[in-house]
Coordinates of C-alpha atoms in Angstrom, one line a residue:
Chain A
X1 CA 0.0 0.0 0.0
X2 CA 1.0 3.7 -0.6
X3 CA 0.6 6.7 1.5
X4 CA -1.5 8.4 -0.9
X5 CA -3.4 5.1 -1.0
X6 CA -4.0 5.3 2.7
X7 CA -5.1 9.3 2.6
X8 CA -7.7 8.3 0.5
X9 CA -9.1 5.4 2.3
X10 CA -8.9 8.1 5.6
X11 CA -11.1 10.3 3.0
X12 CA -13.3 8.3 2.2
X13 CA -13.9 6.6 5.5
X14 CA -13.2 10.1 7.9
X15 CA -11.5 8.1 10.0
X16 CA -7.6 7.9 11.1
X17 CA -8.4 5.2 13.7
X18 CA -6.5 1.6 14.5
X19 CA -8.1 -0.6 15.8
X20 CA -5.8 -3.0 17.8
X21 CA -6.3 -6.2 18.1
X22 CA -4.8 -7.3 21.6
X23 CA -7.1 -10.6 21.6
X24 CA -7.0 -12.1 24.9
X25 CA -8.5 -15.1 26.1
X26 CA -9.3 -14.0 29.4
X27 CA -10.9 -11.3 28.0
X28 CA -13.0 -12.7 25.1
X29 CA -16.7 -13.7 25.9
X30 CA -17.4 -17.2 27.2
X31 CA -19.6 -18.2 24.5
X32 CA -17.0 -17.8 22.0
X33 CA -14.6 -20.4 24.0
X34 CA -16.5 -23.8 22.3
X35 CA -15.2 -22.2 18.9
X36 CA -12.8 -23.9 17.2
X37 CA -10.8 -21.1 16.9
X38 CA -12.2 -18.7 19.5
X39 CA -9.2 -15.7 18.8
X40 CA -9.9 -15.5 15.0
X41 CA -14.2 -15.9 15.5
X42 CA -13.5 -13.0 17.7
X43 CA -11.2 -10.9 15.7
X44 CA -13.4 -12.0 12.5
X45 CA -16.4 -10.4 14.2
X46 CA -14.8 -7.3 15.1
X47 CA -13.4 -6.7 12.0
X48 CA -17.1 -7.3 10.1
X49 CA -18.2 -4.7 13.0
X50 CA -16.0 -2.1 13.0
X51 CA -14.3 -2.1 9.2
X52 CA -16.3 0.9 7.8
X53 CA -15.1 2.9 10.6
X54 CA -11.7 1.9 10.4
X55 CA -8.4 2.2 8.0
X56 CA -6.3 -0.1 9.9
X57 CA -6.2 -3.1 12.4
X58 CA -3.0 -4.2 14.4
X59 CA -2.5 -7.3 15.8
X60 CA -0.1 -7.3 18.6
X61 CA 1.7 -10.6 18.1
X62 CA 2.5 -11.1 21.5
X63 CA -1.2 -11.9 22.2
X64 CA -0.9 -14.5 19.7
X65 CA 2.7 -16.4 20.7
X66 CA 1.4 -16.8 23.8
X67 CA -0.8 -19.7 22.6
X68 CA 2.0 -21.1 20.4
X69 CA 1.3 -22.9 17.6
X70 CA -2.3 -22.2 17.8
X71 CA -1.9 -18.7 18.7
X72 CA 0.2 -18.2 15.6
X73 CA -2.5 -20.0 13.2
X74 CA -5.1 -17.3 15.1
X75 CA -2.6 -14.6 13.9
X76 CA -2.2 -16.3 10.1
X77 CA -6.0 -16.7 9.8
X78 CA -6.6 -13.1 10.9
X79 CA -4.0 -11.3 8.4
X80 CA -5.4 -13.6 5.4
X81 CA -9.3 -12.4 6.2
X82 CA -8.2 -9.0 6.4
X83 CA -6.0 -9.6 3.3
X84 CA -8.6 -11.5 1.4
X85 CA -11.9 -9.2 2.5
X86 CA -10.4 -6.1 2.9
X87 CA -7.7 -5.3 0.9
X88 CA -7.9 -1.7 0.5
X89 CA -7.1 -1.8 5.0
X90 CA -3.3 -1.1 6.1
X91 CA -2.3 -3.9 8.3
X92 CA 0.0 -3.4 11.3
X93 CA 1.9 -6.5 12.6
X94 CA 2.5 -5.0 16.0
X95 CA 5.6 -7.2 16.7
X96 CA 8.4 -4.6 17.7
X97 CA 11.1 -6.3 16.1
X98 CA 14.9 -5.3 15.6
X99 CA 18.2 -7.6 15.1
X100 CA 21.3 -8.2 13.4
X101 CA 20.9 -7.5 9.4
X102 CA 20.3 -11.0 8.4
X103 CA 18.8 -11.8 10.9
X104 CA 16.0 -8.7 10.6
X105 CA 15.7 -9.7 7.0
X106 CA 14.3 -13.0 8.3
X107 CA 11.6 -10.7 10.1
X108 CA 10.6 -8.9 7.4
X109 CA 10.0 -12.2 5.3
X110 CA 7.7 -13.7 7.8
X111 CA 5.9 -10.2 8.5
X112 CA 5.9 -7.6 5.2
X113 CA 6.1 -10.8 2.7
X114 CA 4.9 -14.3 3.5
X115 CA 2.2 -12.6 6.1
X116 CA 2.0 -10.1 3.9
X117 CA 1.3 -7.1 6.3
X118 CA 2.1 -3.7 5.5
X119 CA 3.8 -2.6 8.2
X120 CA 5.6 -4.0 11.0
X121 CA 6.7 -2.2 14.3
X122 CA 10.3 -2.5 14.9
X123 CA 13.0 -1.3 18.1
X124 CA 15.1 1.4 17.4
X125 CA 18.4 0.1 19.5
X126 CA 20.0 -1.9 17.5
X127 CA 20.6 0.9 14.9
X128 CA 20.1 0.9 10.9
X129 CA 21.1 -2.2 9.5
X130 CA 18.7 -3.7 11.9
X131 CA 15.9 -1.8 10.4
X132 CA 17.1 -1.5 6.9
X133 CA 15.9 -4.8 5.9
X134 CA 12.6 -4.0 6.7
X135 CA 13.2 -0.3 4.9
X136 CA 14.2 -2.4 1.7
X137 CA 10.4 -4.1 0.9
X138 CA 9.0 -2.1 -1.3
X139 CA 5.3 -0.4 -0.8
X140 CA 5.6 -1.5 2.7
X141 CA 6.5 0.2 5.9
X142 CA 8.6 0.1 8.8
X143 CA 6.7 2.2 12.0
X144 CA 9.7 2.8 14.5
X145 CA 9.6 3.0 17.9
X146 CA 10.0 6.9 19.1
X147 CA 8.3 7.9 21.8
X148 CA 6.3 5.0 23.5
X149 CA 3.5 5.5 25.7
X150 CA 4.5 3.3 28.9
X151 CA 6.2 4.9 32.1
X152 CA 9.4 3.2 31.2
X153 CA 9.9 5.9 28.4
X154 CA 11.2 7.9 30.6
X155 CA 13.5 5.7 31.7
X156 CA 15.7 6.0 27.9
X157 CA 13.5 7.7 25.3
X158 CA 13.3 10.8 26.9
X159 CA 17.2 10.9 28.2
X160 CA 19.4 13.7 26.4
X161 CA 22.1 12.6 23.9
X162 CA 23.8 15.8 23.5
X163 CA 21.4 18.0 24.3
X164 CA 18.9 16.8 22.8
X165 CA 15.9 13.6 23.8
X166 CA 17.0 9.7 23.0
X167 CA 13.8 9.7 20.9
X168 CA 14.4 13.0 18.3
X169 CA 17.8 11.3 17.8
X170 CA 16.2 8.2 17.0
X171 CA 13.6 10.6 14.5
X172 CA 17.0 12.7 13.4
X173 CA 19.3 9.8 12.5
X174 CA 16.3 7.4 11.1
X175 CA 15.7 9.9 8.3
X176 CA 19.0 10.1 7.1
X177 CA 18.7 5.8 6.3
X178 CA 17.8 4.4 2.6
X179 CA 13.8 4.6 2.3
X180 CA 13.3 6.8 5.2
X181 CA 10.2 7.6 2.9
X182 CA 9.0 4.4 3.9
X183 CA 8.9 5.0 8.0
X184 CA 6.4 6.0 10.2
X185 CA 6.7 6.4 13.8
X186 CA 5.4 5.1 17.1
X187 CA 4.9 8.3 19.3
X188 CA 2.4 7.7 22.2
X189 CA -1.1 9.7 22.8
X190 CA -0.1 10.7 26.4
X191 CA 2.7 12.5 25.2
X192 CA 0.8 15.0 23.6
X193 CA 2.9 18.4 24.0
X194 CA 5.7 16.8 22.3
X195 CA 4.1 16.3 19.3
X196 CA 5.0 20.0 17.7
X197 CA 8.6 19.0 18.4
X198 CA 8.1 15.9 17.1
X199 CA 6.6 17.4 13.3
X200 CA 9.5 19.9 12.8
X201 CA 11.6 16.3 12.6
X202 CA 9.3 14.5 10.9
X203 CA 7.0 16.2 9.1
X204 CA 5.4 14.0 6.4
X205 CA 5.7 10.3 8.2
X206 CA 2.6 9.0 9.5
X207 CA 2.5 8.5 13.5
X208 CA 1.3 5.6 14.7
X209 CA -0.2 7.0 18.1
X210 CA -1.2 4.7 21.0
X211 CA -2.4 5.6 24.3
X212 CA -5.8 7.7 23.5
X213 CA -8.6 6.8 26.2
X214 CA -7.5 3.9 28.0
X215 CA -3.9 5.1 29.0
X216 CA -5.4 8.9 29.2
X217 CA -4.1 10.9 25.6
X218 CA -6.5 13.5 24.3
X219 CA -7.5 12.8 20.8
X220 CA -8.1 16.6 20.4
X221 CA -4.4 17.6 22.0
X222 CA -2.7 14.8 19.2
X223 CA -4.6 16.3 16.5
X224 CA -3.3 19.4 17.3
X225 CA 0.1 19.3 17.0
X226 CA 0.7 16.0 15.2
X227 CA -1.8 16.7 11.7
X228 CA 0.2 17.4 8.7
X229 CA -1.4 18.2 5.4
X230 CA -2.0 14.4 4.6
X231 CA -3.4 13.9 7.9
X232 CA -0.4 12.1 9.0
X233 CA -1.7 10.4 11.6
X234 CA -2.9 6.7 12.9
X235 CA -4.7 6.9 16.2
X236 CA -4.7 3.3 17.7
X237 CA -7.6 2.1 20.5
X238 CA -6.9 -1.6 21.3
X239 CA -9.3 -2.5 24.7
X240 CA -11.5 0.9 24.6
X241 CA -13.0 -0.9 21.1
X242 CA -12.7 -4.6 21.7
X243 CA -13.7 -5.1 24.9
X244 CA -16.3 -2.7 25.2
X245 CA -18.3 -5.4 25.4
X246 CA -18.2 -8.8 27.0
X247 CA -21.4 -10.6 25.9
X248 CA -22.9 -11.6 22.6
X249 CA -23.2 -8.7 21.4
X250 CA -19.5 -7.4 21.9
X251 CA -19.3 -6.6 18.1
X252 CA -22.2 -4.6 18.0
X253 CA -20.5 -2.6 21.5
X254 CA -17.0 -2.1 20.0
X255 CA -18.9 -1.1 16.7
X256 CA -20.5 1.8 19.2
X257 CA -17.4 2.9 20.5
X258 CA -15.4 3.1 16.8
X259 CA -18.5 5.0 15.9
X260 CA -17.8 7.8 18.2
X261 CA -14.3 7.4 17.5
X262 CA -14.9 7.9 14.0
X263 CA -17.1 10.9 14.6
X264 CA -14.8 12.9 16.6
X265 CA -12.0 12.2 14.0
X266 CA -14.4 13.3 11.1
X267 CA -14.9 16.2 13.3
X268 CA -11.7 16.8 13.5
X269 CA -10.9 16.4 9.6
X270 CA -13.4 18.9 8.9
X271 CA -11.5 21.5 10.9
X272 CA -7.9 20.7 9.9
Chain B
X1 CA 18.1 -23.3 35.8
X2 CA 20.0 -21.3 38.8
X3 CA 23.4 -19.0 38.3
X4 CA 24.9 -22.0 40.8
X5 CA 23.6 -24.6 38.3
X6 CA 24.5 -22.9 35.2
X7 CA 28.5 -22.6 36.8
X8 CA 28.4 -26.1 37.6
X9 CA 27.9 -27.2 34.1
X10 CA 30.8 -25.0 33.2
X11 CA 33.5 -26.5 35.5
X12 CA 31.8 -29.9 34.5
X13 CA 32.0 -29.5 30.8
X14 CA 34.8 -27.0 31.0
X15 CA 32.8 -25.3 28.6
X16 CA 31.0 -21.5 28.6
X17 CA 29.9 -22.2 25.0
X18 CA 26.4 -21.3 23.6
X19 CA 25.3 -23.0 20.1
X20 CA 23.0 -20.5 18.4
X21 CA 20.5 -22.3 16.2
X22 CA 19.9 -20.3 13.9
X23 CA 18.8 -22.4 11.4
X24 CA 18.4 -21.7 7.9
X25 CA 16.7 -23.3 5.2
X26 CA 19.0 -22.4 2.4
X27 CA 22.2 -23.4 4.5
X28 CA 21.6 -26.5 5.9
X29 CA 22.6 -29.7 3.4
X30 CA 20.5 -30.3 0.8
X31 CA 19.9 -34.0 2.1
X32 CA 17.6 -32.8 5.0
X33 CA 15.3 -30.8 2.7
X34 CA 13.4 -34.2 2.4
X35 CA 12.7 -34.9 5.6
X36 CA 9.6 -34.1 7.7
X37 CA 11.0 -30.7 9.3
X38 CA 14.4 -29.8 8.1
X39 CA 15.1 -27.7 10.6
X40 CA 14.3 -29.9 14.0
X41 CA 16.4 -33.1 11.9
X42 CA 19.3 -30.2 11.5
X43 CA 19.3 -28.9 15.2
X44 CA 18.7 -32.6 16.7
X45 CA 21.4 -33.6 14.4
X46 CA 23.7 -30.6 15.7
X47 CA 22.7 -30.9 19.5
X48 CA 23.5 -34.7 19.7
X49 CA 26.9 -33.9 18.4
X50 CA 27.8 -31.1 20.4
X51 CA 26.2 -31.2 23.8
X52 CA 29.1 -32.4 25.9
X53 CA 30.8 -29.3 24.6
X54 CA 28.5 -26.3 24.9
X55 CA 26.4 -25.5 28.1
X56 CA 24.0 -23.7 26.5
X57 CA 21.7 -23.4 23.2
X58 CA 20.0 -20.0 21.5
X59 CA 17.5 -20.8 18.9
X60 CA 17.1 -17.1 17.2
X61 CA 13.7 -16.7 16.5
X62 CA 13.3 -15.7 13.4
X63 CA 14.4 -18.1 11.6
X64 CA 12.2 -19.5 13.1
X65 CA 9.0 -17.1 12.3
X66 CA 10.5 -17.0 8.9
X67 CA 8.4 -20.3 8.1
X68 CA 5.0 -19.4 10.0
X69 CA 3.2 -22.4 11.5
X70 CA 5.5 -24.9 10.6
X71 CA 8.8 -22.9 11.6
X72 CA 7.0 -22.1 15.5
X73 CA 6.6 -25.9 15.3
X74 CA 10.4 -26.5 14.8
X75 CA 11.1 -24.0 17.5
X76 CA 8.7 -25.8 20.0
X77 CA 9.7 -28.9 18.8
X78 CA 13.8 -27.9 19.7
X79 CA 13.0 -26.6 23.2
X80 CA 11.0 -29.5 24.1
X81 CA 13.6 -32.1 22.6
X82 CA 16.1 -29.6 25.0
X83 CA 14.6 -29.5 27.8
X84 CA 13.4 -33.4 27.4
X85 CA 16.7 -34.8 26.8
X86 CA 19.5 -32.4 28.3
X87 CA 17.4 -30.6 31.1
X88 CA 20.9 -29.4 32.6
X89 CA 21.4 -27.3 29.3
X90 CA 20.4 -23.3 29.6
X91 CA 18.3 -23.1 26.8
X92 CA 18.1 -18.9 25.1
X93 CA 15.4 -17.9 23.1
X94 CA 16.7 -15.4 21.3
X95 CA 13.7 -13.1 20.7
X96 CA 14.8 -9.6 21.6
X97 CA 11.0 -8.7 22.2
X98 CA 9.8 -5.9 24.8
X99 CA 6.0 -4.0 24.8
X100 CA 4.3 -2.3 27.4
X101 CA 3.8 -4.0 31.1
X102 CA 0.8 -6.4 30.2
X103 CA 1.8 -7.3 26.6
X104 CA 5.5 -7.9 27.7
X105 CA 4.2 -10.3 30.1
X106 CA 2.5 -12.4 27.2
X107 CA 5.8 -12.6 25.9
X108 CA 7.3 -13.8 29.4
X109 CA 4.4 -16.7 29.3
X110 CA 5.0 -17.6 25.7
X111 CA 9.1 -18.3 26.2
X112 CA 9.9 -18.4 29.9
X113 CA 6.4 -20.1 31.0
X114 CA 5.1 -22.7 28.3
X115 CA 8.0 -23.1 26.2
X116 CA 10.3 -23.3 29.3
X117 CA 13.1 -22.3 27.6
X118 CA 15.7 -20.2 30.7
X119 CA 16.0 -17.2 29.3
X120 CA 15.0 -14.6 26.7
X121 CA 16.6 -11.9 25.0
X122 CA 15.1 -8.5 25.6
X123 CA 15.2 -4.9 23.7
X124 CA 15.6 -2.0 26.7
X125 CA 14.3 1.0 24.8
X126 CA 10.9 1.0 26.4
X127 CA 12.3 1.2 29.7
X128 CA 11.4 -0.4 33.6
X129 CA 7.6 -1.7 32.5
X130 CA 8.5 -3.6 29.5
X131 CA 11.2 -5.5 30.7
X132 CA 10.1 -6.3 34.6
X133 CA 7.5 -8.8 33.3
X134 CA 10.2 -10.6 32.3
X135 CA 12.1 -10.6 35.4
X136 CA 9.3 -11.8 37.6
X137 CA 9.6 -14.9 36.6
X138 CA 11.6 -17.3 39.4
X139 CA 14.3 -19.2 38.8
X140 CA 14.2 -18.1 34.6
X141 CA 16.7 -15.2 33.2
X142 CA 16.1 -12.0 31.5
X143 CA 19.2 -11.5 28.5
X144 CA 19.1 -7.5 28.1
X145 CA 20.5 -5.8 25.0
X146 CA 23.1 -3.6 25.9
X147 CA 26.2 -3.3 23.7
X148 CA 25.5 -5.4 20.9
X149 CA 27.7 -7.1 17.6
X150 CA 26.6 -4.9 14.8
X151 CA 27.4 -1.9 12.9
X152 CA 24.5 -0.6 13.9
X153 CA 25.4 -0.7 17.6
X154 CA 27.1 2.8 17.3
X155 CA 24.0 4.6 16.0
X156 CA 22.5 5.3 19.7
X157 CA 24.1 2.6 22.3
X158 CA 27.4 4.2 22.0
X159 CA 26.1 7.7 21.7
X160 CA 26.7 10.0 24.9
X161 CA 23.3 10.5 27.7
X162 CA 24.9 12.4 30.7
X163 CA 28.4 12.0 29.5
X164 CA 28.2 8.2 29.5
X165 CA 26.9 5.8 26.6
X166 CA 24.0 4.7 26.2
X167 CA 24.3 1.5 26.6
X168 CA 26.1 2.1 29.8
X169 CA 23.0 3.8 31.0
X170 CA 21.3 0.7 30.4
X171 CA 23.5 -1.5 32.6
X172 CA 23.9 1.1 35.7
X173 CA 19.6 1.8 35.7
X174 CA 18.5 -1.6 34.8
X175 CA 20.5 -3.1 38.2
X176 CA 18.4 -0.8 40.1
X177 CA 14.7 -2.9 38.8
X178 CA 12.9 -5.2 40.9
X179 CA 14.6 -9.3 40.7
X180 CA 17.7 -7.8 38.9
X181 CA 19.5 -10.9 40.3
X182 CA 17.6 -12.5 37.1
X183 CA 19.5 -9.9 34.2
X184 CA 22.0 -11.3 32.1
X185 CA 23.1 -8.3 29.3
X186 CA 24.1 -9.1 25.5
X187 CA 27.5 -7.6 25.2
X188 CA 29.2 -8.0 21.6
X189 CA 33.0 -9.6 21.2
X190 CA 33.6 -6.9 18.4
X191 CA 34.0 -4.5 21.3
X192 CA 36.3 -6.4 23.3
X193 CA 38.5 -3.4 24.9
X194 CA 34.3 -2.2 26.3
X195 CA 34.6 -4.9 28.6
X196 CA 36.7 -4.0 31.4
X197 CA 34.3 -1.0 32.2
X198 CA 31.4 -2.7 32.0
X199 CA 32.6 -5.2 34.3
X200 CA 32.8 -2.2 36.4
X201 CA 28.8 -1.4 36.5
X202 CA 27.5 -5.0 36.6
X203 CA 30.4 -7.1 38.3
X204 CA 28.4 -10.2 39.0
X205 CA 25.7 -10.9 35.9
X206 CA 26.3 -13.5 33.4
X207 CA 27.0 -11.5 29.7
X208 CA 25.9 -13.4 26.5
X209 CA 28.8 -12.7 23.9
X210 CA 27.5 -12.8 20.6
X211 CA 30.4 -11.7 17.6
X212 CA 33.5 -14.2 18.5
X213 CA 35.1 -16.1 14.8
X214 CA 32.4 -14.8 11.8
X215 CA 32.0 -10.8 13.2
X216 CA 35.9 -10.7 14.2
X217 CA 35.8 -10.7 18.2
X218 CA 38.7 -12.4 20.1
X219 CA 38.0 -15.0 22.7
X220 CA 40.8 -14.4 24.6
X221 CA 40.4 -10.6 24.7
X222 CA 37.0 -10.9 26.1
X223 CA 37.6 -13.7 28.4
X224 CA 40.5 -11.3 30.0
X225 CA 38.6 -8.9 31.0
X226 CA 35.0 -9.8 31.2
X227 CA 35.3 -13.3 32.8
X228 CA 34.9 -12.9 36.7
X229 CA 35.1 -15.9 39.5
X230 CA 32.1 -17.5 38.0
X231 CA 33.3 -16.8 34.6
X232 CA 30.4 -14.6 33.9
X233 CA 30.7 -15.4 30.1
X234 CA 28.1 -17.4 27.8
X235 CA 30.3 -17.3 24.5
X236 CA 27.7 -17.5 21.3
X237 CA 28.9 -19.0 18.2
X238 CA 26.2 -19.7 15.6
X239 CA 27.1 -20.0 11.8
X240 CA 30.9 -20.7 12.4
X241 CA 29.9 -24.0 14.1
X242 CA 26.6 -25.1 12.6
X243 CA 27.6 -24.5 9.1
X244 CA 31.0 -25.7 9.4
X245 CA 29.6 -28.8 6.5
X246 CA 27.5 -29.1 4.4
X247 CA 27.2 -32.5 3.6
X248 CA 26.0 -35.8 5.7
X249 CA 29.0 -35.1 7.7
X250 CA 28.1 -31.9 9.1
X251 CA 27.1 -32.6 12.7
X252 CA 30.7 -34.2 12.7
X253 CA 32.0 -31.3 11.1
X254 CA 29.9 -28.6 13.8
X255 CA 31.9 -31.3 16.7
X256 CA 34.9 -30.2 15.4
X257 CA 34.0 -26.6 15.4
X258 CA 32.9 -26.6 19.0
X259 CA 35.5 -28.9 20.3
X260 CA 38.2 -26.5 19.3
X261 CA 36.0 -23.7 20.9
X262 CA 35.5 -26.0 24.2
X263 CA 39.5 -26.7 24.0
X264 CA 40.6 -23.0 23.8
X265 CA 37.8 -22.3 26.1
X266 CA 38.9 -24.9 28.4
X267 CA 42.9 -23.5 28.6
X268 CA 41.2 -19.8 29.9
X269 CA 39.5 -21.8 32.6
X270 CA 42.6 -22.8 33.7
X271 CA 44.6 -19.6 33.5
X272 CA 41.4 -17.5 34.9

């Protein structure tokens, strides 16, 4: 998928929202633990709820490994029904990888090609030729981790090297790699005074922005500072959507709560 | 595994070598391709050879991943044919993950809890939350990035917070979490002469020491000044060994390989 590609899918929907899909056993309704599949039955449902009101779904694949071998099939069966159904959706294989070269380029096999995601998140530490890999797949993107929305980013992100914040180096240095054109960035909802910073660095990426409702981020505050010209922006809402519900009719309750996501963020569009 | 038990095995064996698995399909010999899995026949094939000479094992997940269903199947299938018939082994899998608090800890159930390998490999740049899901868990180790092999290494590890590296930053805060008894730190053999200080900030931990033979580190350099009176060192060597044939012969070959490791690695003991 290209940019322009996903501006007009944000167009036509008026909607910049993600819809994360953090699918958790514990957390699913009971009457969808007799399925065969109960992860997929449940993603599959939220999906055919929500997908008008949405322009992209992330799995986080950690929700997913920790069923092993079945969790992974949940996570297989998922991309290919939103591959196969929904095409014209940007995919997010929330998986915050990073590693040696070669060893990254396994990563972006499994996730950008055989997959066949989009994107993938990826970790910043291990410096560009663990990301380049995923840089190299053409029509696909790499979101790196900037500015996460956890307490522990204070703990490096926000730490000065030379003067300035861990995380605009990592936005600095990141643009200068081969297909920097093909990066967007993590930066998290509850940081939302740092976002004007954050656009004189980075001005066209996309921002991938976790941490509206739930972790306490103002949708308004991120719009703010973070819209650029082409929108620019992805806000995520994992457990505020899915589990706004817990009985059989969860799909129609996280269909309710995208809706007035998606009517804010039209809201919003209208006065950009 | 304990620190205790993990030392014992190296006075036993006389041995601080790790194998890493990472196990390609386009390297391993040709006469495998036919079998069932590939990849389990390659690592059985390589662990039976070699486990009187290495005390420990790190499958890198992504070759894994690389090969969806069937490739989380030869992972699950290694750690269980581990942990089944060399229990005393300190099995690594080498995932480098880390996400905020409650997703991190589906990443500690996956590895540390149902695949029961020791230890995982974790990425630091999101900070206290991510990684101390990790660290909870008793008796099981969490394998921090801190200075690592790669090129890549000097893009922000190496880069100056507070007048010290990054990385350094890394060691000194990450001693002050919750269970920090349970951190071992990925240190890289490329950057031998980096030792002796950190030895400095983190005195007791075990470091995993990716980069000896293939990325150009020197066994000897880091075993002088990063070994300590538990020796401290898990020594990684992954293509040098298990490519070192590529014909029926190779887990003979991949002996070799490690017993000259185990020999050279044995004489240090000695003279430590």
């Amino acid at each position: 998928m290209t940019t322009q590609q996903l501006y007009n899918q944000i167009q036509k929907k008026q909607s910049f929202l993600c819809i994360g899909l953090d699918t958790d056993m514990e957390r699913i309704p009971k009457h969808l633990l007799t399925a065969e599949d109960p992860i997929f039955e449940f993603n599959k449902a939220i999906i055919a709820a929500t997908h008008h009101l949405a322009v992209a779904y992330k799995p986080n694949t950690a929700f997913y490994e920790a069923h092993g071998l079945k969790g992974w099939q949940s996570l297989e069966k998922t991309i290919n029904y939103l591959n196969e159904k929904h095409p014209d959706i940007f995919t997010i294989a929330d998986a915050k990888r990073g590693d040696i070269g070669n060893t990254s380029a396994m990563y972006a096999k499994a996730f950008l090609q055989d997959m066949d995601f989009d994107s993938v998140t990826v970790a910043p530490y291990m410096g560009s030729d663990s990301v380049s890999p995923f840089l190299a797949v053409k029509d696909k993107f790499t979101i790196l981790l900037a500015l996460t929305s956890n307490a522990g980013a204070f703990d490096f992100q926000t730490q000065k090297v030379d003067d300035v914040e861990l995380y605009k180096k990592v936005l600095t240095i990141s643009q200068t790699w081969e297909n920097s054109e093909n990066l967007m960035y993590v930066v998290g909802a509850t940081k939302a005074d740092y976002f004007e910073a954050i656009r004189k660095i980075v001005p066209n990426n996309f921002l991938l922005v976790p941490g509206v409702g739930a972790q306490g981020g103002s949708l308004e505050d991120v719009c703010k500072y973070g819209m650029n010209d082409k929108v620019g922006l992805l806000i995520n809402s994992s457990r505020g959507i899915i589990y706004a519900g817990n009985d059989e009719n969860f799909a129609k309750a996280a269909q309710q709560e995208a809706l007035k996501m998606q009517q804010q963020m039209a809201q919003l569009l209208r006065n950009n």
